[in-house]
Tab-separated table of C-alpha atoms and ligand atoms in Angstrom:
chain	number	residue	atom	x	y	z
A	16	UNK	CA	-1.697	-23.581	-52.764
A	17	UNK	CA	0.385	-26.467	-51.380
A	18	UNK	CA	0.337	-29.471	-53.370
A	19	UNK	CA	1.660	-32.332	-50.415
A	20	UNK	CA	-0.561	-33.375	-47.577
A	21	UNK	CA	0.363	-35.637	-44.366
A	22	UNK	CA	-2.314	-36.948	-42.963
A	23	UNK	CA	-2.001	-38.435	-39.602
A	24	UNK	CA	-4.340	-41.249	-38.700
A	25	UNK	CA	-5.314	-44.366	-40.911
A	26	UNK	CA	-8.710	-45.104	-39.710
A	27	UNK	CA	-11.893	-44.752	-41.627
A	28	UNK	CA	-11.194	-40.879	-41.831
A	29	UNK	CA	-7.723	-40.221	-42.498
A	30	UNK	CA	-7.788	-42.875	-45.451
A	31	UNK	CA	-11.036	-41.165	-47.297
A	32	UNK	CA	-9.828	-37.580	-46.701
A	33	UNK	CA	-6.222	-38.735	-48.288
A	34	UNK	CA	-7.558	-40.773	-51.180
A	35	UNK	CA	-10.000	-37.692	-51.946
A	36	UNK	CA	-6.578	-35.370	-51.626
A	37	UNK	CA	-4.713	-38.087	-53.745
A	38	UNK	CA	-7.589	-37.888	-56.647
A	39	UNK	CA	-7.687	-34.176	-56.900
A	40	UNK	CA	-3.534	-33.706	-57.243
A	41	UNK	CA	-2.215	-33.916	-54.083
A	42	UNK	CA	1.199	-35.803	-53.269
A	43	UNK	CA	-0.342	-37.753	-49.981
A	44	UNK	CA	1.452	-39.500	-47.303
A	45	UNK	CA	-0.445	-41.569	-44.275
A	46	UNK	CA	1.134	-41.947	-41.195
A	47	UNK	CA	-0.710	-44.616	-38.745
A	48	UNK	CA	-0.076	-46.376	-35.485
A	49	UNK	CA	-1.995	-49.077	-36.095
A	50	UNK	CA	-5.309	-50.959	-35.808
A	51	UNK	CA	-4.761	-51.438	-32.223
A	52	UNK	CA	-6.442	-48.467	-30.856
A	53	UNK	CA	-8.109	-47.763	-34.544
A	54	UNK	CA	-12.083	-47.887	-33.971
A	55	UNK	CA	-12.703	-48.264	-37.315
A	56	UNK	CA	-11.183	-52.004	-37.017
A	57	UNK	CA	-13.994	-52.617	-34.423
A	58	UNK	CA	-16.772	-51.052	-35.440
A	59	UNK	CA	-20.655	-52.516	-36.819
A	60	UNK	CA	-19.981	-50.924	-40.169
A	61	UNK	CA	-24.013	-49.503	-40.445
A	62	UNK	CA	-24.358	-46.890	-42.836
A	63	UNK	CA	-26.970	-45.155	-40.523
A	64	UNK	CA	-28.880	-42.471	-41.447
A	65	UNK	CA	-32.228	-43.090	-40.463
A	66	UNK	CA	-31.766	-44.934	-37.820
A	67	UNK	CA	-29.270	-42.361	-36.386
A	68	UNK	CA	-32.306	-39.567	-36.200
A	69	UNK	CA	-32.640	-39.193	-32.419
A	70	UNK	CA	-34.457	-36.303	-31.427
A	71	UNK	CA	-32.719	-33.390	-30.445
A	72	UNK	CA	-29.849	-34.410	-32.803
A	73	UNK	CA	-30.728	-32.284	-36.060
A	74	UNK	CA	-27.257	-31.344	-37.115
A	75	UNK	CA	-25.771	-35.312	-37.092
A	76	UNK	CA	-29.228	-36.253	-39.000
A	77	UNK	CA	-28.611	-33.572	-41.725
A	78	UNK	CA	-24.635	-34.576	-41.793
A	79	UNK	CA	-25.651	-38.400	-42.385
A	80	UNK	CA	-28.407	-37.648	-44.906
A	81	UNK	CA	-25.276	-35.597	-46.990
A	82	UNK	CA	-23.275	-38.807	-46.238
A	83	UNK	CA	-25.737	-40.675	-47.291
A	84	UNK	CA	-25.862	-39.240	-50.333
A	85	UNK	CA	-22.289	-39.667	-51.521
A	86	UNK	CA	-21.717	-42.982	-50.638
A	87	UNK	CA	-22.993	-45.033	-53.893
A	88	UNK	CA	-20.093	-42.754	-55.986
A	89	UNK	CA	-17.707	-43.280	-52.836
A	90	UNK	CA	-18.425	-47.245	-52.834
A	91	UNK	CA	-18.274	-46.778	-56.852
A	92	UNK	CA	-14.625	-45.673	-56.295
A	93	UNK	CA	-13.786	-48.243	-53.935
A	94	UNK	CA	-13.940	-50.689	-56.785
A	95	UNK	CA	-15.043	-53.625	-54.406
A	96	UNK	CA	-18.667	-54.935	-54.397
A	97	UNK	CA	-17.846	-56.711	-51.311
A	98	UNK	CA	-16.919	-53.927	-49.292
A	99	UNK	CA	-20.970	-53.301	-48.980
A	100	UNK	CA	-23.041	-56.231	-46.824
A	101	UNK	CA	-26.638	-54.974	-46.763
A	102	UNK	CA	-29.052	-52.420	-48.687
A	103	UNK	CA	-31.524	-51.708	-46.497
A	104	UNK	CA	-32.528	-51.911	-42.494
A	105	UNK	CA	-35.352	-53.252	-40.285
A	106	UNK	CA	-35.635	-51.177	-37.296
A	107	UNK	CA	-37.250	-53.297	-34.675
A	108	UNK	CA	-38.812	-52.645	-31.439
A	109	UNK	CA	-39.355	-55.651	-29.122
A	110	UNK	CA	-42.110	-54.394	-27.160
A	111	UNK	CA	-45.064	-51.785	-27.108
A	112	UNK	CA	-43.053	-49.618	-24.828
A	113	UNK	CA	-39.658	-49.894	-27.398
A	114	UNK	CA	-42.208	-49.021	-30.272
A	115	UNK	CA	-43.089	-45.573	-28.833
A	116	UNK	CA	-40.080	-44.838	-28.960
A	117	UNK	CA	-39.445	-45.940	-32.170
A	118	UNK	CA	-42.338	-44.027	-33.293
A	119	UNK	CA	-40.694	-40.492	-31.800
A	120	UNK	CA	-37.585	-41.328	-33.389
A	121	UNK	CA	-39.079	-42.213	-36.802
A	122	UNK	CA	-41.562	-39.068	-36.593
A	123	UNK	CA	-38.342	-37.196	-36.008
A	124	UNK	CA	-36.330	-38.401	-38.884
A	125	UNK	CA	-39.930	-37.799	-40.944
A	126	UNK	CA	-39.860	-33.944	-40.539
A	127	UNK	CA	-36.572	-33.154	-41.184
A	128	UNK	CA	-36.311	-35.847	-43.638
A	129	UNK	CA	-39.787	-35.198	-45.677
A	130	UNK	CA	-38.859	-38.032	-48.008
A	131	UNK	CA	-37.064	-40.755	-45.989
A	132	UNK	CA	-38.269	-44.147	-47.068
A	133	UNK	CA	-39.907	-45.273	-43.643
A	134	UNK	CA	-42.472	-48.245	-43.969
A	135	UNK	CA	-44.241	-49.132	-40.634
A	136	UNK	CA	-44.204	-52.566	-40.398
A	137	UNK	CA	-46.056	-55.170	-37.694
A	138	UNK	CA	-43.630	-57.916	-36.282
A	139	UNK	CA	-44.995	-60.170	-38.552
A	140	UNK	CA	-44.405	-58.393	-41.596
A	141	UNK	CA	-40.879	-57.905	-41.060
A	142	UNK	CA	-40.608	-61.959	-40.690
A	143	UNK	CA	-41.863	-62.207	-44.147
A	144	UNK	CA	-38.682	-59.985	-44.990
A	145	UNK	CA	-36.525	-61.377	-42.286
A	146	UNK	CA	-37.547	-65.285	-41.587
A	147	UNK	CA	-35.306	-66.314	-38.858
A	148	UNK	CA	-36.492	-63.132	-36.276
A	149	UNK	CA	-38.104	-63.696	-33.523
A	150	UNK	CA	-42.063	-64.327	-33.010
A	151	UNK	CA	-44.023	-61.861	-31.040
A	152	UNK	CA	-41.467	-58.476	-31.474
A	153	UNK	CA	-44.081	-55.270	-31.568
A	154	UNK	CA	-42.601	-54.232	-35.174
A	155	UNK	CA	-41.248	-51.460	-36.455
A	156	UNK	CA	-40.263	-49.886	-39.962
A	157	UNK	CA	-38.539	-51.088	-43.336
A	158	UNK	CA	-35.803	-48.527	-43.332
A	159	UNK	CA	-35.158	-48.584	-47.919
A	160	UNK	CA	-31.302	-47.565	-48.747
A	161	UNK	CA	-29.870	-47.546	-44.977
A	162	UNK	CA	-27.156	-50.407	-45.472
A	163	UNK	CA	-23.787	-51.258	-44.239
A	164	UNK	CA	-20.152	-52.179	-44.982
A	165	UNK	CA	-17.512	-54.461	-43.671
A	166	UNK	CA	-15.795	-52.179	-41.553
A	167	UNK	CA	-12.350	-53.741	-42.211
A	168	UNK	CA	-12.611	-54.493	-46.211
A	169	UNK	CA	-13.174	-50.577	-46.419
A	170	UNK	CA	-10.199	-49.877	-44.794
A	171	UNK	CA	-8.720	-52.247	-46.910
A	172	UNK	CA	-9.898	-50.993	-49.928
A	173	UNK	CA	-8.700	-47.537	-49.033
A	174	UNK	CA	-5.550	-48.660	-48.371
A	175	UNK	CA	-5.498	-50.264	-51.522
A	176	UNK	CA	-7.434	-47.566	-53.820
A	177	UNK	CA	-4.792	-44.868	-52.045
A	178	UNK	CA	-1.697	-47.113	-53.452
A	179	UNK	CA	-2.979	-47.095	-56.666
A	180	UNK	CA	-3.356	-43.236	-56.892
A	181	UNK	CA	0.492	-42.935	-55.496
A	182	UNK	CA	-0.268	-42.525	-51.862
A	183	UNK	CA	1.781	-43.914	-49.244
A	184	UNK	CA	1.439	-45.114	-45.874
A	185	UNK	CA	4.124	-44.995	-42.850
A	186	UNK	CA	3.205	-47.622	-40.336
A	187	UNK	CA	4.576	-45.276	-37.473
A	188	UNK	CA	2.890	-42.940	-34.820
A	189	UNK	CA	3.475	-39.110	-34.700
A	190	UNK	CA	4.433	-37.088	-31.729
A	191	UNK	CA	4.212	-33.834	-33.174
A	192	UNK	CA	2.593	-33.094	-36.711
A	193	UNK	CA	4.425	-29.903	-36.879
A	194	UNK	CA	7.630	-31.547	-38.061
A	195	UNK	CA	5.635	-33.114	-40.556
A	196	UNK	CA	6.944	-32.434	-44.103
A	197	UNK	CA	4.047	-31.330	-46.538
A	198	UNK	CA	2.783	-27.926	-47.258
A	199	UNK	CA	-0.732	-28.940	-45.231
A	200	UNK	CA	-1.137	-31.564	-42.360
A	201	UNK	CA	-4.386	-33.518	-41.413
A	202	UNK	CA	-5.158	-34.604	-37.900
A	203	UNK	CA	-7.399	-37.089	-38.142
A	204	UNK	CA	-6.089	-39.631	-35.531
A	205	UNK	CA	-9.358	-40.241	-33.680
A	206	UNK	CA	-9.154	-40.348	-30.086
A	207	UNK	CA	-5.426	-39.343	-30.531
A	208	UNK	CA	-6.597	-36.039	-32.428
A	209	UNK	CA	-6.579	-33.791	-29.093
A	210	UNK	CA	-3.195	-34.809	-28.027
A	211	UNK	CA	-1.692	-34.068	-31.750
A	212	UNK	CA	-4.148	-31.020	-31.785
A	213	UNK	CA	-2.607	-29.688	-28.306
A	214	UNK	CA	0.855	-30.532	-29.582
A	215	UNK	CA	0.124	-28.160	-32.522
A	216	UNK	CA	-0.676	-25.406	-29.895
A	217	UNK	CA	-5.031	-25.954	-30.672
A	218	UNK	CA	-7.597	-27.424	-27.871
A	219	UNK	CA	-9.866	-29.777	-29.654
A	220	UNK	CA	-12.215	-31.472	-27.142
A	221	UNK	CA	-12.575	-35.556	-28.084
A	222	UNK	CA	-13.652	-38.034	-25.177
A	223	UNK	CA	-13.996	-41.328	-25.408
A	224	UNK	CA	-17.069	-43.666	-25.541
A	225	UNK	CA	-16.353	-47.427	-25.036
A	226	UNK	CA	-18.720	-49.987	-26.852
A	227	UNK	CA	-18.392	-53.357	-26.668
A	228	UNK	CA	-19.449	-55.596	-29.775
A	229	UNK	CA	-18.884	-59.241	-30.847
A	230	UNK	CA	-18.826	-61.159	-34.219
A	231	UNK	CA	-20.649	-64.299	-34.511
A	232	UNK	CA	-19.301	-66.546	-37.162
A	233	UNK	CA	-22.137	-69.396	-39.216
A	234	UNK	CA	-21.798	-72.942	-38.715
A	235	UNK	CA	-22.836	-75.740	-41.340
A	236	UNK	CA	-26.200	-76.359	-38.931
A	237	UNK	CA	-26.378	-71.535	-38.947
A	238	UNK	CA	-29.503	-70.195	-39.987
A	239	UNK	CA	-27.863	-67.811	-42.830
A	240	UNK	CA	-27.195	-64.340	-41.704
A	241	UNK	CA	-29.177	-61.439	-41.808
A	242	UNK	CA	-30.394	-60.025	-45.269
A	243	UNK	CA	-30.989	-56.387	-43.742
A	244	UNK	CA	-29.007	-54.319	-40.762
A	245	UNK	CA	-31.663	-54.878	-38.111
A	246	UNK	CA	-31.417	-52.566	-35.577
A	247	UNK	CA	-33.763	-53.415	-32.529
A	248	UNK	CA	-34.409	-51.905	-28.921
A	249	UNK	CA	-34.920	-54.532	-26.263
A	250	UNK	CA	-35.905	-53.333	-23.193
A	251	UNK	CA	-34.889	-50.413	-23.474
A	252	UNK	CA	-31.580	-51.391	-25.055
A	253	UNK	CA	-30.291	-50.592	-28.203
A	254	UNK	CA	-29.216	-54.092	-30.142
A	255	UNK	CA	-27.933	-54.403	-33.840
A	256	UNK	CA	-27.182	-57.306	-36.009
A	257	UNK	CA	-25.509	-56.268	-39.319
A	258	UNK	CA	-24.431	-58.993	-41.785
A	259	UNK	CA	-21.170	-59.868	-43.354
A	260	UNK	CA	-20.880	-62.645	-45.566
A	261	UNK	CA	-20.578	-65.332	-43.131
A	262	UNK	CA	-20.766	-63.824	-39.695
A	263	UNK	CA	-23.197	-61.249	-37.738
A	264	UNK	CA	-21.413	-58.196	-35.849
A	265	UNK	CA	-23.339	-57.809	-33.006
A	266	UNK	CA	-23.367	-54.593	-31.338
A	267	UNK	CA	-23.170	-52.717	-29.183
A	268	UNK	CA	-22.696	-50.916	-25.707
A	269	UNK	CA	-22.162	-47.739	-25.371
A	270	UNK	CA	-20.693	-46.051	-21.873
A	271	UNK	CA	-17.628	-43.196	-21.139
A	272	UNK	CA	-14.805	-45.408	-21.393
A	273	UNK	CA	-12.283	-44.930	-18.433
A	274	UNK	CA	-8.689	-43.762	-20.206
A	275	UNK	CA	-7.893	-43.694	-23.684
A	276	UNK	CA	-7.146	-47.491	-23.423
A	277	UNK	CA	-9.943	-49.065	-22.001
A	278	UNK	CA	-10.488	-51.687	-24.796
A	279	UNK	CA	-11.101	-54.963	-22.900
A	280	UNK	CA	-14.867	-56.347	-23.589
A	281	UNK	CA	-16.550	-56.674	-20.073
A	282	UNK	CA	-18.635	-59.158	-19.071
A	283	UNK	CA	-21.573	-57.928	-18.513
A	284	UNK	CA	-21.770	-56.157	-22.241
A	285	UNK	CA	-20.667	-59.411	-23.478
A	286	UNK	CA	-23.697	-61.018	-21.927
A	287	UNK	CA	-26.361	-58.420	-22.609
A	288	UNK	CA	-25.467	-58.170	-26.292
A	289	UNK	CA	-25.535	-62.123	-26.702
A	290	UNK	CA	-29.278	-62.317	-24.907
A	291	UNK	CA	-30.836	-59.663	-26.817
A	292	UNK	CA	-28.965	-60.853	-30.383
A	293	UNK	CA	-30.531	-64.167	-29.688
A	294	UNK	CA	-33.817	-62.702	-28.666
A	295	UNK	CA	-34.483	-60.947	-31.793
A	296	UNK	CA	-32.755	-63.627	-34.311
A	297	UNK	CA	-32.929	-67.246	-32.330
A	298	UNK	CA	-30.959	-69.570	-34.726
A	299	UNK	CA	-27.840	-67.212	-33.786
A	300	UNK	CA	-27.733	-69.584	-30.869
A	301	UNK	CA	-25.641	-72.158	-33.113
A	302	UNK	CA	-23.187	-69.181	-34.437
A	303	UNK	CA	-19.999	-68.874	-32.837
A	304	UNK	CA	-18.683	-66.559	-31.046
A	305	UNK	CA	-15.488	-65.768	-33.119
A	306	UNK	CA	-14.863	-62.432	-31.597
A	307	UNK	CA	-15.592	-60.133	-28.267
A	308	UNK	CA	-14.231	-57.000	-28.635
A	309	UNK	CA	-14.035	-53.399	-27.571
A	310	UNK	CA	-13.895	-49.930	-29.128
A	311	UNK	CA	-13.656	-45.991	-28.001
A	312	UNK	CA	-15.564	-43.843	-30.557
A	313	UNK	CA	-13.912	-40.650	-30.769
A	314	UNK	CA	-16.997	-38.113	-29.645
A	315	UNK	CA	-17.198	-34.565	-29.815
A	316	UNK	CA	-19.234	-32.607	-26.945
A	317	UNK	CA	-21.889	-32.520	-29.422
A	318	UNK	CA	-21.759	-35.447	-31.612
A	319	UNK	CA	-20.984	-33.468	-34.209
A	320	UNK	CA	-17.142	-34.086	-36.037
A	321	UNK	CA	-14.925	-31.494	-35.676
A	322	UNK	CA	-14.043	-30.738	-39.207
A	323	UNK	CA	-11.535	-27.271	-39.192
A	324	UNK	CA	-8.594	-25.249	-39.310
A	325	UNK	CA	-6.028	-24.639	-36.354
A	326	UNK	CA	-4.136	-22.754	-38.500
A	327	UNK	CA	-2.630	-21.989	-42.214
A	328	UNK	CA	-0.846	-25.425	-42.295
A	329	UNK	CA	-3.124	-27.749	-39.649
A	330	UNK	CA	-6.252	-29.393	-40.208
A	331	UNK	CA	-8.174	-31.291	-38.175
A	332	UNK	CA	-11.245	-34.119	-39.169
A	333	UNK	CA	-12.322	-35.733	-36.025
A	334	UNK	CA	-15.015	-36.532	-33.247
A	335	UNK	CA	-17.042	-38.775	-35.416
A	336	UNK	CA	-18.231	-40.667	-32.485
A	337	UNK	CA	-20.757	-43.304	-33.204
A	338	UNK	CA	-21.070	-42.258	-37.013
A	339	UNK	CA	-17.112	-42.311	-38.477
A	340	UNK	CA	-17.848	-44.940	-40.959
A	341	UNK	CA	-21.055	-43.846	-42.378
A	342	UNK	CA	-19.787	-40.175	-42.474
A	343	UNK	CA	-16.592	-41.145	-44.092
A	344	UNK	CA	-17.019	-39.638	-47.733
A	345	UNK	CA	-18.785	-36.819	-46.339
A	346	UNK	CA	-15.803	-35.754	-43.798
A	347	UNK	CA	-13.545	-36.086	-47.075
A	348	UNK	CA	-15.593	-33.593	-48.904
A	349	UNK	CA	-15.477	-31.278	-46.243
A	350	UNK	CA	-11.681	-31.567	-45.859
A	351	UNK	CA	-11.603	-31.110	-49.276
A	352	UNK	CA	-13.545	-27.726	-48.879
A	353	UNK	CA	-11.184	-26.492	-46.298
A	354	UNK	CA	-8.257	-27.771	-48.540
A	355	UNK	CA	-9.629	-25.247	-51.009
A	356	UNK	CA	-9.757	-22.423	-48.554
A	357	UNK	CA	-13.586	-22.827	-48.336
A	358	UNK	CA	-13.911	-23.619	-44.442
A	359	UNK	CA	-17.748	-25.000	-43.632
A	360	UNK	CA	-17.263	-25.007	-40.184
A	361	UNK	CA	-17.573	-21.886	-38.074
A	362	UNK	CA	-16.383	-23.401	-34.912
A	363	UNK	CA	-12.886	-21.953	-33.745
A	364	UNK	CA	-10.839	-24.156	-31.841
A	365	UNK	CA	-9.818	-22.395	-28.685
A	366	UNK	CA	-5.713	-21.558	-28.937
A	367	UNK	CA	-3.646	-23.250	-25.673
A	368	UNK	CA	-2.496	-20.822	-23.646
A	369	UNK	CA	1.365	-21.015	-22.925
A	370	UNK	CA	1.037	-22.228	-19.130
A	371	UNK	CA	-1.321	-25.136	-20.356
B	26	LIG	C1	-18.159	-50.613	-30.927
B	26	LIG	C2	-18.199	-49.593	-32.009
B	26	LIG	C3	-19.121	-49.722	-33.042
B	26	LIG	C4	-19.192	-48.752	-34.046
B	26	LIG	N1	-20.081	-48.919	-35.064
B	26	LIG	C5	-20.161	-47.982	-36.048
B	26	LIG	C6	-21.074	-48.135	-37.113
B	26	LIG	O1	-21.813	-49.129	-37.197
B	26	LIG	N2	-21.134	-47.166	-38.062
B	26	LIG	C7	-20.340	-46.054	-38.006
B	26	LIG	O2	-20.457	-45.185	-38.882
B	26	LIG	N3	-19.445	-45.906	-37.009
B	26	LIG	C8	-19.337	-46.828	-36.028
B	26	LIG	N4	-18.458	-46.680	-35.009
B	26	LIG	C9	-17.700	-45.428	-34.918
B	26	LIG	C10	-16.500	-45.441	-35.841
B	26	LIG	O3	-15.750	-46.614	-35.659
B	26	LIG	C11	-15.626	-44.219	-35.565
B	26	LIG	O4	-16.407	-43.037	-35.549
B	26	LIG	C12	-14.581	-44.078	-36.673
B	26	LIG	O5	-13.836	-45.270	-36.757
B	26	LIG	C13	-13.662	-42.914	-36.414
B	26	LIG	O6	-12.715	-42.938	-37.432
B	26	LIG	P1	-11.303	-42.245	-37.286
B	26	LIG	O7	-10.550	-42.531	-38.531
B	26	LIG	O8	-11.519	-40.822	-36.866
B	26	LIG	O9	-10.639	-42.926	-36.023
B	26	LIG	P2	-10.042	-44.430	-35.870
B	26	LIG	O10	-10.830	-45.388	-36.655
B	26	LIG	O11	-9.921	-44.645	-34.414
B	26	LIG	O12	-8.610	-44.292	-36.547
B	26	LIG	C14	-7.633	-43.459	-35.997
B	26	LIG	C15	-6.296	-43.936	-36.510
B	26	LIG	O13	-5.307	-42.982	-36.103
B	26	LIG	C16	-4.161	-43.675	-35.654
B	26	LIG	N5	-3.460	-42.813	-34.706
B	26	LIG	C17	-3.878	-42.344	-33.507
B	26	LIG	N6	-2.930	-41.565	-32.949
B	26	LIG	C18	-1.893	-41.537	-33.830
B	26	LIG	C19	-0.613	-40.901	-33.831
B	26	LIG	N7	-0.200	-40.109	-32.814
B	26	LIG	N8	0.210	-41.103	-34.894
B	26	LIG	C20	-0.185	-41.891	-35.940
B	26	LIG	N9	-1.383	-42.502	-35.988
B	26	LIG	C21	-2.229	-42.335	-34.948
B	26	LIG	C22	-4.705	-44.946	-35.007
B	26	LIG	O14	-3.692	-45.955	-34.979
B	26	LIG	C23	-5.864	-45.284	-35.942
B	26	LIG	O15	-5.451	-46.146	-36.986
B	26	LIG	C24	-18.326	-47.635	-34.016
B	26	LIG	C25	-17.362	-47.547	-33.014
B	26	LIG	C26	-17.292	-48.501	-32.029
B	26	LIG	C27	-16.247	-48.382	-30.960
């Protein structure tokens, strides 16, 4: 077997898949565009499990329960308490009608999860955990062990951690990975993974989903932030505030974003996120607003990453959508698995034909 991997893409995915390939032996080189288009830069940072369990979604639950599992040795190995920002989640539900279905989602996670650690809580309960939310929200659950991380201190602790274990990085975009030098090339660019995939003769289907998001900075006169990730509906909406240690990310829309560059924050997100943040949490009235951004999650027909072969020298890890943080370590050990000739994913990708 090989022993010299090229990865192509520095986000969240690319970084944990070559600093797992740098641990176990392998001579690993990152090449990366940048954190311009890189959703990982924008993104809440939730480590969601629980609170990802929608029904009809089994496969992504089961994925982020694995996930789950590995990151306390993955953070371990980050070496950087201050990567993580929160243990544990409140998932809130504004109304009676948001609690339903809060209650489906929860009664979803319950059966395929038998022992996830879901306390159903009344809106006054969680202020007893969470003082500055909101009087009169419906309730909702005390979700134990669903945290989150700063988005961009864990890419800059990969970055770091892949340095020390005599990685490099190329700050320069590929055009084709098959002039690559290594004995096995990663794709795992993203929303750039199809185009690299297609150059490399493979059709791997990735859209893009835009979400909008801001980051609210404390003042001196700030209630502090959050404790937990809350994660709230609001009419119908869904809102999340996950700490950092100074700030609240607020997040975050969710639409089909129009080209692969649509990053601009619109207004209207802008404003919906702002009135339900301050709906659930008031005192986040006095933040500022340090930062309105926009991201496109790289989403795979069924929300589930495409983690695979294209051929004896070509991998691919993408389509992480919503989930490419949290699912991080486990994408690694799958590459890892498919590194070792142990492919867990059954899904060909379709071969181009030569007219396309
Ligand atoms: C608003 C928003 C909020 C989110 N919140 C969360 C969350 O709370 N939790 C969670 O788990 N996930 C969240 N996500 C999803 C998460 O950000 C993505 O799933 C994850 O970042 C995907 O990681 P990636 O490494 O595949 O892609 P990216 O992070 O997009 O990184 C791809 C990298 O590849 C590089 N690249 C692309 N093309 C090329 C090329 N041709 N040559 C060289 N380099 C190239 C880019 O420059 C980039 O650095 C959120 C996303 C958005 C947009």
């Amino acid at each position: 077997m090989g022993r010299e991997l090229s990865v192509v893409g520095g986000g969240a995915i690319g970084l944990a898949c070559a600093l797992a390939a740098a641990d176990a032996g392998w001579t690993t080189t990152v090449y990366d565009a940048g954190s311009a288009s890189r959703a990982a830069h924008v993104a809440g940072g939730m480590l969601g499990c629980f609170g990802e369990g929608h029904p009809g979604e089994r496969r992504i639950l089961d994925i982020s329960a694995q996930s789950a599992a590995l990151w306390p040795d993955f953070l371990t190995r980050l070496g950087d308490p201050t990567v993580r920002t929160a243990t544990d989640s409140i998932l809130l539900a504004a109304s009676a009608t948001d609690l339903a279905y809060l209650d489906d989602q929860v009664g979803f996670v319950r059966d395929r999860i038998p022992g996830a650690t879901l306390a159903r809580s009344t809106g006054a309960q969680l202020r007893r955990c969470e003082t500055a939310l909101a009087r009169g929200l419906a309730g909702g659950y005390l979700a134990e062990g669903e945290g989150a991380v700063d988005n961009r201190l864990l890419v800059a602790a990969l970055e770091e951690r892949l340095g020390e274990a005599g990685g490099r990085i190329v700050r320069a975009g590929v055009d084709d990975p098959t002039e690559l030098p290594g004995d096995q090339i990663l794709i795992a660019a993203g929303l750039g993974s199809a185009a690299l995939a297609a150059v490399a003769g493979a059709d791997i289907s990735v859209h893009g989903e835009k979400g909008e998001i801001l980051r609210l900075r404390r003042t001196r006169w700030s209630v502090p932030p959050p404790k937990h990730v809350i994660r709230g509906r609001r009419h119908g909406r869904p809102i999340y505030l996950v700490p950092r240690a100074d700030a609240v990310v607020v997040g975050a829309t969710q639409y089909e974003a129009v080209g692969s560059d649509d990053r601009v924050p619109q207004a209207g997100g802008v404003a919906d996120l702002l009135a339900d943040a301050i709906a659930v949490m008031p005192g986040l009235s006095t933040y500022e607003l340090a930062e309105a951004g926009a991201g496109i999650r790289p989403s795979s027909p069924d929300g589930v990453p495409v983690v695979q072969r294209i051929d004896d020298r070509i991998l691919v890890a993408t389509g992480h959508g919503r989930n490419g943080i949290a699912l991080s370590p486990w994408t690694a050990a799958r590459v890892m698995d498919v590194l070792a000739g142990e492919p867990r994913e059954s899904r060909e990708p379709r071969k181009l034909r030569e007219s396309e």
